[in-house]
Coordinates of C-alpha atoms in Angstrom, one line a residue:
M11 CA 98.9 92.6 71.2
A12 CA 97.0 89.9 73.1
H13 CA 94.4 88.0 71.1
L14 CA 91.3 88.4 73.2
L15 CA 88.7 85.7 72.4
D16 CA 86.0 87.5 74.3
T17 CA 85.4 90.4 76.6
R18 CA 82.1 90.9 78.3
T19 CA 80.4 92.3 81.4
T20 CA 79.1 89.4 83.5
S21 CA 77.7 88.5 87.0
F22 CA 78.8 85.9 89.4
G23 CA 75.7 84.0 88.7
D24 CA 76.4 84.0 84.9
L25 CA 80.0 83.0 85.5
V26 CA 79.1 79.8 87.3
G27 CA 75.9 79.0 85.4
N28 CA 75.2 76.7 82.4
G29 CA 77.5 73.9 83.4
K30 CA 80.7 75.9 83.3
I31 CA 83.8 74.5 85.1
Y32 CA 86.7 76.6 86.4
R33 CA 90.1 75.2 87.3
V34 CA 92.7 77.0 89.3
P35 CA 96.2 76.1 87.8
S36 CA 97.7 73.2 89.8
F37 CA 100.5 75.3 91.1
Q38 CA 98.7 78.6 91.5
R39 CA 99.1 80.3 94.9
D40 CA 97.0 79.0 97.8
Y41 CA 93.9 80.7 99.0
S42 CA 95.1 83.8 100.9
W43 CA 92.2 86.2 101.5
K44 CA 92.0 87.4 105.1
P45 CA 89.4 89.0 107.4
E46 CA 90.0 92.5 106.0
N47 CA 89.2 91.2 102.5
W48 CA 86.1 89.3 103.6
E49 CA 84.9 92.5 105.5
D50 CA 85.3 94.7 102.4
L51 CA 83.3 92.2 100.3
W52 CA 80.6 91.8 102.9
Q53 CA 80.1 95.5 103.3
D54 CA 79.7 95.9 99.6
I55 CA 77.1 93.1 99.6
L56 CA 75.2 94.7 102.5
E57 CA 75.1 98.0 100.5
L58 CA 73.6 96.1 97.6
N59 CA 71.0 94.4 99.8
A60 CA 70.0 97.8 101.2
N61 CA 69.8 99.4 97.7
P62 CA 67.8 97.1 95.3
N63 CA 68.8 99.1 92.2
A64 CA 72.5 99.2 92.9
S65 CA 75.3 97.0 91.5
H66 CA 79.0 96.6 92.5
Y67 CA 82.0 96.2 90.2
M68 CA 84.3 93.3 91.2
G69 CA 87.0 94.0 88.7
A70 CA 88.4 92.0 85.8
I71 CA 88.5 88.2 85.8
V72 CA 90.9 86.7 83.3
L73 CA 90.2 83.2 82.0
Q74 CA 92.1 80.9 79.7
T75 CA 89.8 79.0 77.5
S76 CA 90.1 75.3 77.1
R77 CA 90.7 73.8 73.6
S78 CA 88.7 70.7 74.6
S79 CA 85.5 72.2 75.9
E80 CA 83.9 75.6 75.5
K81 CA 82.6 75.4 79.1
A82 CA 86.0 74.7 80.8
F83 CA 88.2 77.5 81.8
T84 CA 91.5 78.0 83.7
I85 CA 91.4 81.0 86.1
I86 CA 94.5 83.1 85.3
D87 CA 93.4 86.0 87.5
G88 CA 90.5 86.3 89.9
Q89 CA 90.6 83.0 91.8
Q90 CA 90.5 84.6 95.2
R91 CA 87.3 86.6 94.4
L92 CA 85.6 83.6 92.7
I93 CA 86.5 81.1 95.5
T94 CA 85.3 83.6 98.2
L95 CA 82.0 84.2 96.5
S96 CA 81.5 80.4 96.3
I97 CA 82.2 80.1 100.0
L98 CA 79.6 82.8 100.7
A99 CA 77.1 80.9 98.6
I100 CA 77.9 77.8 100.6
A101 CA 77.2 79.7 103.8
V102 CA 73.8 80.8 102.5
I103 CA 72.9 77.2 101.5
N104 CA 74.1 75.9 104.8
Q105 CA 71.8 78.3 106.6
I106 CA 68.8 77.1 104.5
K107 CA 69.8 73.5 105.4
K108 CA 69.7 74.4 109.1
L109 CA 66.2 75.8 108.6
A110 CA 65.1 72.5 107.0
D111 CA 66.7 70.5 109.8
Q112 CA 64.9 72.6 112.3
G113 CA 61.6 71.7 110.7
Q114 CA 60.9 75.1 109.1
E115 CA 59.4 74.5 105.6
T116 CA 61.4 71.3 105.5
E117 CA 60.5 70.1 102.0
A118 CA 60.6 73.6 100.4
N119 CA 64.0 74.4 102.0
Q120 CA 65.5 71.1 101.1
E121 CA 64.4 71.8 97.5
R122 CA 65.8 75.3 97.6
Q123 CA 69.1 73.9 99.0
E124 CA 69.4 71.4 96.1
I125 CA 68.5 74.0 93.4
L126 CA 71.0 76.6 94.8
K127 CA 73.8 74.0 95.0
R128 CA 73.3 73.0 91.4
A129 CA 73.1 76.6 90.3
Y130 CA 76.1 78.1 92.1
I131 CA 78.3 75.4 93.7
S132 CA 78.3 71.9 92.3
H133 CA 76.5 68.9 90.9
K134 CA 75.7 65.6 92.7
D135 CA 77.2 62.4 91.5
P136 CA 74.3 60.0 91.0
R137 CA 76.5 57.0 92.1
S138 CA 78.3 58.3 95.2
L139 CA 75.7 61.0 96.0
R140 CA 78.6 63.4 96.8
Y141 CA 78.9 66.9 95.5
S142 CA 81.7 68.1 93.2
S143 CA 82.4 71.7 92.6
K144 CA 82.1 74.0 89.6
I145 CA 85.5 75.4 90.8
I146 CA 88.5 73.1 91.1
L147 CA 91.1 74.6 93.4
N148 CA 94.9 74.1 93.4
E149 CA 96.5 70.9 94.8
A150 CA 96.9 72.4 98.3
N151 CA 93.3 73.5 98.7
D152 CA 91.0 71.4 96.5
D153 CA 90.7 68.3 98.7
F154 CA 89.6 70.4 101.7
Y155 CA 87.3 72.5 99.6
Q156 CA 85.6 69.6 98.0
S157 CA 85.4 67.3 101.0
N158 CA 84.6 69.8 103.7
L159 CA 83.1 73.0 102.3
I160 CA 81.1 71.6 99.4
N161 CA 79.8 68.7 101.5
L162 CA 79.3 70.9 104.6
R163 CA 81.6 68.8 106.9
P164 CA 83.3 70.8 109.6
P165 CA 87.0 69.9 110.1
R166 CA 87.8 67.7 113.1
N167 CA 90.8 69.9 114.1
I168 CA 91.2 73.2 112.3
R169 CA 94.6 73.7 113.8
S170 CA 95.9 70.7 112.0
L171 CA 95.0 72.2 108.6
S172 CA 97.4 74.2 106.5
K173 CA 97.2 78.0 106.8
S174 CA 95.4 78.4 103.5
N175 CA 92.8 75.7 104.4
Q176 CA 92.3 77.3 107.7
L177 CA 91.5 80.6 105.9
L178 CA 89.0 78.7 103.7
W179 CA 87.1 77.5 106.7
Q180 CA 87.4 80.8 108.5
A181 CA 85.9 82.6 105.5
F182 CA 82.9 80.2 105.7
E183 CA 82.5 80.9 109.4
Y184 CA 82.9 84.7 108.8
F185 CA 80.0 84.8 106.3
A186 CA 77.9 82.3 108.3
A187 CA 78.2 84.7 111.3
G188 CA 77.5 87.7 109.1
L189 CA 74.2 86.1 107.9
Q190 CA 73.1 85.6 111.5
E191 CA 73.1 89.3 111.9
L192 CA 70.8 89.9 109.0
K193 CA 67.6 89.2 110.9
N194 CA 65.4 90.2 107.9
V195 CA 67.2 87.7 105.7
V196 CA 68.1 84.7 107.9
Q197 CA 64.5 84.2 109.1
G198 CA 63.3 82.3 106.0
G199 CA 64.6 80.1 103.2
D200 CA 62.8 82.4 100.6
K201 CA 64.6 85.5 101.9
L202 CA 68.0 83.7 102.0
T203 CA 67.4 82.5 98.4
E204 CA 66.6 86.0 97.3
F205 CA 69.7 87.3 99.0
L206 CA 71.9 84.8 97.1
T207 CA 70.2 84.9 93.7
D208 CA 69.8 88.7 93.6
S209 CA 72.3 90.6 95.7
I210 CA 75.2 88.1 95.3
A211 CA 74.6 86.3 92.0
Q212 CA 73.2 89.1 89.8
R213 CA 74.5 92.4 91.1
L214 CA 78.2 91.6 91.7
I215 CA 79.6 92.5 88.3
F216 CA 82.8 91.4 86.6
I217 CA 84.6 92.2 83.4
Q218 CA 85.2 88.7 82.0
I219 CA 88.3 88.5 79.7
N220 CA 88.9 85.3 77.8
V221 CA 92.4 84.7 76.4
E222 CA 94.1 81.9 74.5
D223 CA 97.2 81.4 76.7
E224 CA 99.1 82.7 79.7
L225 CA 101.3 85.0 77.6
N226 CA 98.3 86.8 76.3
A227 CA 96.9 86.9 79.8
Y228 CA 100.0 88.7 81.0
T229 CA 99.7 91.2 78.3
V230 CA 96.1 91.9 79.6
F231 CA 97.6 92.4 83.0
E232 CA 100.0 94.9 81.6
T233 CA 97.3 96.8 79.8
L234 CA 94.8 96.8 82.7
N235 CA 97.5 97.6 85.4
A236 CA 95.1 95.7 87.7
R237 CA 95.5 95.6 91.5
G238 CA 97.4 92.4 92.4
I239 CA 99.4 92.3 89.2
E240 CA 102.6 91.4 91.1
L241 CA 101.3 88.2 92.6
S242 CA 99.6 87.2 89.4
S243 CA 102.8 87.7 87.4
T244 CA 104.6 85.6 90.0
D245 CA 102.1 82.8 89.6
L246 CA 102.3 83.0 85.8
L247 CA 106.1 82.7 86.0
K248 CA 105.9 79.7 88.4
N249 CA 103.3 77.9 86.3
Y250 CA 105.4 78.4 83.1
I251 CA 108.6 77.1 84.7
F252 CA 106.8 74.1 86.1
S253 CA 105.2 73.3 82.7
L254 CA 108.8 72.8 81.3
F255 CA 109.4 69.7 83.5
R256 CA 108.2 66.4 81.9
G257 CA 109.0 63.9 84.7
P258 CA 107.3 63.8 88.1
D259 CA 110.7 63.7 89.9
D260 CA 112.0 66.8 88.3
L261 CA 108.6 68.6 88.9
Q262 CA 108.7 67.7 92.6
E263 CA 112.2 68.9 93.0
A264 CA 111.3 72.1 91.2
Q265 CA 108.4 72.6 93.5
R266 CA 110.5 72.1 96.6
Q267 CA 113.1 74.5 95.2
W268 CA 110.4 77.1 94.4
R269 CA 109.0 76.9 98.0
R270 CA 112.5 77.5 99.4
I271 CA 112.9 80.5 97.2
I272 CA 109.5 82.0 98.1
N273 CA 110.0 81.2 101.8
A274 CA 113.3 83.1 101.7
V275 CA 112.4 86.2 99.7
Q276 CA 108.6 86.3 100.4
M277 CA 105.9 86.3 97.7
E278 CA 105.3 90.1 97.8
K279 CA 109.0 90.9 97.2
F280 CA 109.6 88.2 94.6
P281 CA 108.9 90.5 91.5
D282 CA 111.5 93.0 92.8
F283 CA 114.0 90.2 93.4
L284 CA 113.4 88.7 90.0
R285 CA 113.9 92.1 88.3
Y286 CA 117.2 92.6 90.1
Y287 CA 118.3 89.2 89.0
L288 CA 117.3 89.7 85.4
N289 CA 119.1 93.1 85.5
T290 CA 122.3 91.1 85.9
K291 CA 121.7 89.9 82.3
Q292 CA 120.1 92.9 80.6
S293 CA 119.3 96.5 81.6
K294 CA 116.2 98.6 81.8
I295 CA 113.8 95.8 82.7
R296 CA 110.4 96.9 83.7
K297 CA 108.5 94.8 86.3
E298 CA 105.6 94.4 83.8
R299 CA 107.8 92.5 81.4
L300 CA 109.3 89.9 83.8
F301 CA 107.1 87.0 82.7
K302 CA 107.7 87.6 79.0
I303 CA 111.5 87.8 79.5
I304 CA 111.6 84.5 81.3
R305 CA 109.4 82.9 78.8
D306 CA 111.6 84.1 75.9
S307 CA 114.8 83.0 77.5
V308 CA 113.9 79.8 79.3
E309 CA 112.8 77.1 76.9
D310 CA 113.3 73.7 78.6
G311 CA 113.7 72.0 82.0
R312 CA 117.5 72.3 82.1
Q313 CA 117.3 76.1 81.7
A314 CA 114.5 76.2 84.2
F315 CA 116.6 74.5 86.8
E316 CA 119.5 76.8 86.1
V317 CA 117.2 79.8 86.8
L318 CA 115.9 78.2 90.0
D319 CA 119.4 77.4 91.1
Q320 CA 120.6 80.9 90.6
L321 CA 117.5 82.4 92.3
E322 CA 117.9 80.1 95.3
E323 CA 121.6 81.0 95.6
L324 CA 120.9 84.7 95.5
G325 CA 117.7 84.7 97.6
S326 CA 119.7 84.7 100.9
L327 CA 121.8 87.6 99.7
F328 CA 118.7 89.5 98.6
V329 CA 117.2 89.2 102.0
A330 CA 120.5 90.0 103.8
L331 CA 121.0 93.2 101.8
G332 CA 118.0 94.6 103.5
N333 CA 118.9 93.5 107.0
P334 CA 122.3 94.3 108.6
N335 CA 121.4 91.9 111.5
D336 CA 121.0 88.9 109.2
V337 CA 123.3 85.9 110.1
F338 CA 124.5 86.1 106.5
W339 CA 126.9 88.9 107.6
Q340 CA 128.6 86.8 110.3
D341 CA 131.4 86.1 107.8
Y342 CA 131.4 89.8 106.6
P343 CA 131.5 91.7 109.9
E344 CA 132.8 94.9 108.3
S345 CA 130.0 94.9 105.8
R346 CA 127.3 95.4 108.4
T347 CA 128.1 99.2 108.6
Y348 CA 127.5 99.6 104.9
I349 CA 124.4 97.4 104.9
C350 CA 123.0 99.7 107.7
E351 CA 123.7 102.7 105.5
L352 CA 122.1 101.2 102.4
E353 CA 119.0 100.3 104.4
L354 CA 118.9 103.8 105.8
F355 CA 119.3 105.3 102.4
R356 CA 116.7 102.9 101.0
V357 CA 119.0 102.0 98.1
K358 CA 118.3 98.9 96.0
Q359 CA 119.5 100.1 92.6
A360 CA 122.9 98.4 93.2
Y361 CA 121.5 94.9 93.8
P362 CA 122.3 93.5 90.4
T363 CA 126.0 94.5 90.8
L364 CA 126.1 93.2 94.3
F365 CA 124.5 89.9 93.2
I366 CA 127.3 89.2 90.7
A367 CA 130.1 90.7 92.8
Y368 CA 129.3 88.5 95.7
Q369 CA 129.8 85.5 93.4
R370 CA 133.0 86.7 91.8
F371 CA 134.8 89.0 94.3
S372 CA 136.8 88.2 97.4
P373 CA 135.1 89.0 100.7
E374 CA 137.5 92.0 101.1
D375 CA 136.6 93.4 97.7
F376 CA 132.9 92.8 98.2
T377 CA 133.1 94.9 101.4
R378 CA 135.0 97.6 99.5
L379 CA 132.3 97.6 96.9
L380 CA 129.5 98.0 99.5
K381 CA 131.4 101.0 100.8
L382 CA 131.6 102.4 97.3
V383 CA 127.9 101.9 96.7
S384 CA 127.1 103.6 100.1
V385 CA 129.2 106.7 99.2
L386 CA 127.8 106.9 95.7
S387 CA 124.3 106.7 97.1
F388 CA 124.8 109.3 99.8
R389 CA 126.3 111.8 97.4
Y390 CA 123.9 111.2 94.5
I391 CA 120.6 110.3 96.1
V392 CA 120.6 111.4 99.8
V393 CA 122.4 114.8 99.5
G394 CA 122.1 115.5 95.8
G395 CA 118.4 114.4 95.5
L396 CA 119.0 113.2 92.0
N397 CA 116.9 110.6 90.1
P398 CA 118.3 107.1 90.8
N399 CA 117.1 105.7 87.4
E400 CA 120.4 106.5 85.7
M401 CA 122.3 104.7 88.5
E402 CA 120.2 101.6 88.0
A403 CA 121.2 101.3 84.3
L404 CA 124.9 101.7 85.2
Y405 CA 124.7 99.1 87.9
S406 CA 123.1 96.7 85.5
K407 CA 125.9 97.3 83.0
A408 CA 128.5 96.8 85.8
A409 CA 126.8 93.5 86.8
M410 CA 127.0 92.2 83.2
A411 CA 130.6 93.3 82.9
I412 CA 131.5 91.5 86.1
A413 CA 129.8 88.3 84.8
R414 CA 131.8 88.6 81.6
E415 CA 135.0 89.2 83.7
D416 CA 135.5 92.5 81.9
I417 CA 135.4 94.0 85.5
K418 CA 137.4 92.2 88.2
S419 CA 137.7 94.8 91.0
P420 CA 135.9 97.5 92.9
R421 CA 138.1 100.1 91.2
Q422 CA 136.9 99.0 87.8
V423 CA 133.3 99.1 89.1
F424 CA 133.9 102.7 90.1
D425 CA 135.2 103.5 86.6
G426 CA 131.9 102.3 85.2
L427 CA 129.9 104.2 87.8
R428 CA 131.9 107.4 87.5
P429 CA 129.1 109.3 85.6
V430 CA 127.0 109.2 88.8
Y431 CA 129.8 110.0 91.3
V432 CA 129.0 113.5 92.4
S433 CA 132.1 115.7 92.2
D434 CA 133.5 117.2 95.4
E435 CA 132.6 120.7 94.4
K436 CA 128.9 119.8 93.7
F437 CA 128.7 117.6 96.8
R438 CA 130.1 120.4 99.0
Q439 CA 127.6 122.8 97.5
D440 CA 124.7 120.4 98.0
F441 CA 125.7 119.6 101.5
S442 CA 125.9 123.3 102.4
L443 CA 122.2 123.6 101.6
L444 CA 121.1 120.3 103.1
S445 CA 118.0 120.2 105.3
V446 CA 117.0 117.0 107.2
P447 CA 113.6 116.8 109.0
T448 CA 114.1 115.2 112.4
K449 CA 110.9 113.2 112.5
G450 CA 110.2 109.7 111.3
Q451 CA 112.7 107.9 109.1
K452 CA 114.5 111.2 108.4
K453 CA 115.4 111.5 112.1
K454 CA 117.6 108.4 111.7
L455 CA 119.3 110.0 108.7
A456 CA 120.0 113.2 110.7
S457 CA 121.4 111.2 113.6
Y458 CA 123.6 109.2 111.2
I459 CA 125.0 112.3 109.5
L460 CA 125.7 114.0 112.8
A461 CA 127.4 110.9 114.2
K462 CA 129.7 110.7 111.2
L463 CA 130.6 114.4 111.4
E464 CA 131.2 114.2 115.1
S465 CA 133.4 111.0 114.8
D466 CA 135.5 112.9 112.2
A467 CA 135.7 116.0 114.4
A468 CA 136.5 114.2 117.6
G469 CA 138.8 111.5 116.2
V470 CA 136.9 108.7 117.9
E471 CA 133.9 106.6 116.9
V472 CA 130.6 108.0 118.0
S473 CA 127.4 106.0 118.1
E474 CA 124.3 107.7 116.7
D475 CA 122.3 106.3 119.6
S476 CA 124.5 108.1 122.2
F477 CA 123.1 111.6 121.7
S478 CA 119.9 113.5 121.1
I479 CA 119.5 116.0 118.3
E480 CA 119.6 119.6 119.5
H481 CA 118.0 122.3 117.3
I482 CA 120.0 125.4 118.0
L483 CA 117.1 127.5 116.7
P484 CA 114.3 125.6 118.4
E485 CA 111.5 123.9 116.5
S486 CA 109.1 126.0 118.4
P487 CA 110.9 129.3 119.0
N488 CA 109.7 131.7 121.7
E489 CA 109.2 135.5 121.3
D490 CA 112.9 136.2 122.1
W491 CA 113.9 134.3 119.0
R492 CA 111.1 135.7 116.9
Q493 CA 112.2 139.3 117.6
N494 CA 115.4 138.8 115.5
L495 CA 114.1 136.3 112.9
T496 CA 111.3 136.4 110.3
E497 CA 108.9 133.6 109.9
T498 CA 110.5 132.8 106.5
Q499 CA 114.0 132.7 108.1
I500 CA 112.7 130.4 110.9
E501 CA 111.1 128.1 108.4
D502 CA 114.3 127.9 106.3
M503 CA 116.7 127.5 109.2
V504 CA 115.1 125.0 111.7
Y505 CA 115.9 121.8 109.8
R506 CA 119.1 122.9 108.1
L507 CA 121.9 120.6 109.0
G508 CA 123.9 123.6 110.3
N509 CA 121.2 124.1 112.8
L510 CA 121.5 120.6 114.2
T511 CA 124.1 119.4 116.7
P512 CA 124.6 116.4 119.0
L513 CA 124.0 116.9 122.7
E514 CA 123.7 114.7 125.7
P515 CA 120.0 113.9 126.4
H516 CA 120.0 115.3 129.9
L517 CA 121.4 118.6 128.7
N518 CA 119.0 118.8 125.8
R519 CA 116.0 118.3 128.1
D520 CA 116.8 121.4 130.1
L521 CA 117.4 123.7 127.1
G522 CA 114.0 123.7 125.3
N523 CA 113.5 126.9 123.4
K524 CA 115.8 129.1 125.6
S525 CA 117.8 131.9 124.1
Y526 CA 121.0 131.3 122.1
S527 CA 123.2 132.8 124.8
T528 CA 121.8 130.5 127.4
K529 CA 122.2 127.5 125.2
Q530 CA 125.8 128.4 124.3
E531 CA 126.8 128.2 127.9
V532 CA 125.4 124.7 128.1
Y533 CA 127.1 123.7 124.8
Q534 CA 130.5 124.3 126.3
K535 CA 129.7 121.5 128.9
S536 CA 129.1 118.9 126.2
K537 CA 131.5 116.1 125.4
Y538 CA 130.7 116.5 121.6
A539 CA 133.3 118.5 119.6
L540 CA 130.8 119.8 117.1
T541 CA 128.7 121.3 119.9
R542 CA 131.6 122.8 121.9
N543 CA 132.8 124.5 118.7
L544 CA 129.6 126.6 118.6
L545 CA 131.4 129.9 119.4
A546 CA 129.4 132.5 117.4
E547 CA 128.1 135.4 119.4
E548 CA 124.6 135.2 117.9
W549 CA 122.7 132.7 115.9
T550 CA 121.6 134.2 112.5
P551 CA 121.1 132.8 109.0
D552 CA 124.7 133.9 108.2
T553 CA 126.3 132.1 111.1
L554 CA 124.2 129.0 110.4
A555 CA 125.3 129.0 106.7
A556 CA 128.9 129.5 107.7
R557 CA 128.8 126.5 110.1
Q558 CA 127.1 124.3 107.5
R559 CA 129.8 125.2 104.9
R560 CA 132.5 124.0 107.4
L561 CA 130.5 120.8 107.9
A562 CA 130.4 120.4 104.2
D563 CA 134.2 120.7 104.0
R564 CA 134.4 117.9 106.5
A565 CA 131.7 115.8 104.7
V566 CA 133.7 115.9 101.4
H567 CA 136.4 113.7 102.8
I568 CA 134.1 111.6 105.0
W569 CA 131.9 110.4 102.2
K570 CA 134.6 110.0 99.5
S571 CA 135.3 107.1 97.2
D572 CA 138.6 105.2 97.8
F573 CA 139.1 105.4 94.1
S574 CA 138.5 109.0 93.2

């Protein structure tokens, strides 16, 4: 259990008051709030301004206390909110400065400006007469924040700034523009001061949590299940790994390597990527324990470089597994088909096995493994509708066995995954009852299944983009159909796979919701074998079920493991 030094309810004004200094860890993520975040905050503040007795909860802010000073803190979580509020305070102070420069209560507004800066933003160095902030940002943002925002110096060329520094300045401009619209506030320094000291400083409420170290901070995240936990856990991991490097050269190389990894896999996907990587070493890893597992297993710079090397090597594969058009597959042309299928099935449980197999198997065996994973997934998840959690544990065990060289071939992988290989009998039964909605993502799945069935029936490869999906019983049946079918039967039949068939788009457009006998005449003109084989005299629940059972027989050998 984390040792919490202090937990309290506090306001923005209390946080930055009494000489407290806050430091964003050197390698914490850059400022990343965008207009939608500023808009949400601004609307909350406007509501406070309109309701004098209201307050707004800003969430938890997690701080690591300094051992050298009781007034110095490291921001573990909450930096985006704290920085944004300081920028808003700067915008208010800048507006008061403008009033003074325009000759409006010059002395009073100059004094207000100084008091508010000392209270919420910074102190002035008596030698240089420059302001330094109560909040020290990371290395990418601090220079711009101190030099430009704190000292109210517009950048000469905003396009030359880094993306995060552009966002810092754009946040300032957003709030400055917002203030101009508050005619009852912006007209006087006293009103602006009241807006900052009351609505912003005292009625924006945080839960302040002080902890001793980053590991305890992570336990707090796990307990709170706070919004943004994934990015915070990634930052904690990065900071810990960087802390293991003692020399500046090693640290700079690690930073470069980290940037390459994040640029490849993207920050928001990194926790998933890391979990799949760790699942090559142990099973049943929850996302909430990633930081602790790394901290327990990586103890020095050498081990940290080993992890970074492995993550960098696997990052390209991780991205490519979700994109059949990735250049990665130029050397694996036959693999693209199976990557398309895994993307369609939204299957990621196999990533740990695929990570290690890519390193250990030949290209031919890796492709055979991709096919196996696709067949397993189609039978178990897509058609069977079974919980994929059991698959994930088995894939993790297979990955570890490949790494130990206990498994050296796709056939041995199949032996380990046999518990989740749905038998032919059950697959036939599941497929005979399969319904596939033909809207959204599911429409692609229906087209895929029909294309595979048609290819098998016709003996030639059929593209799923070459036909439209015909509903034999129309989605919107007319009265002729309703005379012979109940509402319950219609609801059950319309998206059953047996009710779907491939048809040329120009023929499909003319059919609409016409009667079955009319449709059947058109079906005989189709080039698709599945459609020409629709020979039943009438379309009933029984004829649909019989057709779907025949399709299920065909499916058993289409989606079949090479090793079963």
